[in-house]
mmCIF file of C-alpha atoms in Angstrom:
data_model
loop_
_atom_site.group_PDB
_atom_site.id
_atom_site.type_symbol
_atom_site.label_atom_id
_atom_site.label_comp_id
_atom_site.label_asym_id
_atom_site.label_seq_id
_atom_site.Cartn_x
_atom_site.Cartn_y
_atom_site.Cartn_z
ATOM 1 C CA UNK Y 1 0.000 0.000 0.000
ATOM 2 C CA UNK Y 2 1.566 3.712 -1.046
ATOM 3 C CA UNK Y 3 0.403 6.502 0.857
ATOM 4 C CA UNK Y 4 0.240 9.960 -1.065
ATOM 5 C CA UNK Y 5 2.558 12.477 0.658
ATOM 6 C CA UNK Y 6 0.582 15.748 1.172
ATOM 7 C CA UNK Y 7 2.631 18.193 -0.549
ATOM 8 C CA UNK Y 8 4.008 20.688 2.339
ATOM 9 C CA UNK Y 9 6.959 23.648 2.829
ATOM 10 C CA UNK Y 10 10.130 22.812 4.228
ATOM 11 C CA UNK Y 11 10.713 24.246 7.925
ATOM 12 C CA UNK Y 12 14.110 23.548 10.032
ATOM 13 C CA UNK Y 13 14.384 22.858 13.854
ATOM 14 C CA UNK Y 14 17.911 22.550 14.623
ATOM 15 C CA UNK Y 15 19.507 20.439 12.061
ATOM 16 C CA UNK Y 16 16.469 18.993 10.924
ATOM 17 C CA UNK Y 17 14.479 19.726 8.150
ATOM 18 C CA UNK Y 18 10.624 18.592 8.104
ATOM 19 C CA UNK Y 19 8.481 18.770 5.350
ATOM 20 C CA UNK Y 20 8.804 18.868 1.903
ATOM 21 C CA UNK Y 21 10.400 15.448 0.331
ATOM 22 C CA UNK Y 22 12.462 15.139 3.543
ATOM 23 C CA UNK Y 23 12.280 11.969 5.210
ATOM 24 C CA UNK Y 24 9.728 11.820 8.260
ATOM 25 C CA UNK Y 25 10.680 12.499 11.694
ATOM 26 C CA UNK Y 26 9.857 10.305 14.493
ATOM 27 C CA UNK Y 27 9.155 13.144 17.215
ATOM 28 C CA UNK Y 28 7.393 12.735 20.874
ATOM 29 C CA UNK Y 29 6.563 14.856 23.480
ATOM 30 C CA UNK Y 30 7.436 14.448 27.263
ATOM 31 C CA UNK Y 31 5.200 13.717 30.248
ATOM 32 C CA UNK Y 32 6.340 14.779 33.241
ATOM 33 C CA UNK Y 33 5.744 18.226 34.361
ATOM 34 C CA UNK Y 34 8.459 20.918 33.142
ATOM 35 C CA UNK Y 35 8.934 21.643 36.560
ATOM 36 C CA UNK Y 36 10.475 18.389 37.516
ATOM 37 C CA UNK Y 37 13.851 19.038 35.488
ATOM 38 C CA UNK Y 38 15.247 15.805 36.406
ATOM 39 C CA UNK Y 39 12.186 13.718 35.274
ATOM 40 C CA UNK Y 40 12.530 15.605 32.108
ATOM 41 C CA UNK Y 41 16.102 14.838 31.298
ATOM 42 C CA UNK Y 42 15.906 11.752 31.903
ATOM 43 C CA UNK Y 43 12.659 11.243 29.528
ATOM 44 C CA UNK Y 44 14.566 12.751 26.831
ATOM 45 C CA UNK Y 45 17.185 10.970 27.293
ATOM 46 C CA UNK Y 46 14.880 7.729 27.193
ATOM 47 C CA UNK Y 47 12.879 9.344 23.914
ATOM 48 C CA UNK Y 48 16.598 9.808 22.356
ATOM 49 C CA UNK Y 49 17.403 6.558 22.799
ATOM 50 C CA UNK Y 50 14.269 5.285 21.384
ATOM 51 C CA UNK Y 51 15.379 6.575 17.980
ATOM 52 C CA UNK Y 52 13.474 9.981 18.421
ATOM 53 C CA UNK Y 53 15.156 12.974 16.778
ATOM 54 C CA UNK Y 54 12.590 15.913 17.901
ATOM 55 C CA UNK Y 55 11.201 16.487 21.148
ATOM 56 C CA UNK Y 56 7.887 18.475 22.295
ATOM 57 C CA UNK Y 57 7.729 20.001 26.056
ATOM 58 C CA UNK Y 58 4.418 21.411 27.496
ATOM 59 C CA UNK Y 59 4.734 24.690 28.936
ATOM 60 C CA UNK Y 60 1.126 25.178 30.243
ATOM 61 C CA UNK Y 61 1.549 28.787 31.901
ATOM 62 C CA UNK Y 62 4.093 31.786 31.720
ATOM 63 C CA UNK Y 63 5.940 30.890 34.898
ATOM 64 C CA UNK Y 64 7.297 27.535 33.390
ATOM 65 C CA UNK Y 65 9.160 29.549 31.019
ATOM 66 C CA UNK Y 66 12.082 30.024 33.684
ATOM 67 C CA UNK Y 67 12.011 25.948 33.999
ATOM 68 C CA UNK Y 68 12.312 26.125 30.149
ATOM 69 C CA UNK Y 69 15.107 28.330 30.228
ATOM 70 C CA UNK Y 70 16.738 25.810 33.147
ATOM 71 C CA UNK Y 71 16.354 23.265 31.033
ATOM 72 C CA UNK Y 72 17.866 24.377 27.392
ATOM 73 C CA UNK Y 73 21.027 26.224 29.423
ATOM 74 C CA UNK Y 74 21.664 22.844 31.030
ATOM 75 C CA UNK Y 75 21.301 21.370 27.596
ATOM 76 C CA UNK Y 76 22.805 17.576 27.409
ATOM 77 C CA UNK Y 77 20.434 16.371 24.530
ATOM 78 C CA UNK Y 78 21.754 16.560 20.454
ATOM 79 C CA UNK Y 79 18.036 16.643 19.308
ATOM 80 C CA UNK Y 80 16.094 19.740 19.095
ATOM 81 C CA UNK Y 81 13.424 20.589 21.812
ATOM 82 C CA UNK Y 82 10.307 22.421 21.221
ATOM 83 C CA UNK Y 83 7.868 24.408 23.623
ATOM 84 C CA UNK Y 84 4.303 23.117 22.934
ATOM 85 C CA UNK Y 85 3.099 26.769 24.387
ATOM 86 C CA UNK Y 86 -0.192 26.020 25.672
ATOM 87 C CA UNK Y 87 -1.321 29.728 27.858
#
């Protein structure tokens, strides 16, 4: 069975490019709260070495920004992380 590709616009995150005739991206998103900065690590470092190459992380409200921040200065991941904003 062939599946017909929608035809889409290329868009890079990090090193990656999505879209387009690129190759698809097996991508997941985390489920501990951004808060718990150790929980997260360690998912992503679980999700990464599952095989996937770009990573979602819920920030619900504007005060988990800072967390956010924590998190991407402490960066010890090679795959790009994206904020799902959801406020």
């Amino acid at each position: 069975m062939q599946i017909k590709r929608k035809k889409t616009k290329v868009m890079q995150v990090g090193k990656l490019k999505i879209g387009g005739n690129n190759p698809i991206i097996v991508q997941s998103m985390t489920k501990s709260k951004l808060e718990d900065l150790d929980g997260i690590r360690s998912e992503i470092k679980e999700l990464m070495g599952s095989g996937c190459e770009l990573i979602r992380i819920a920030v619900p409200e504007k005060r988990s920004i800072s967390y956010l921040k924590q998190l991407i200065d402490g960066r010890i991941f090679s795959v790009p992380v994206v904020a799902d904003i959801q406020f």
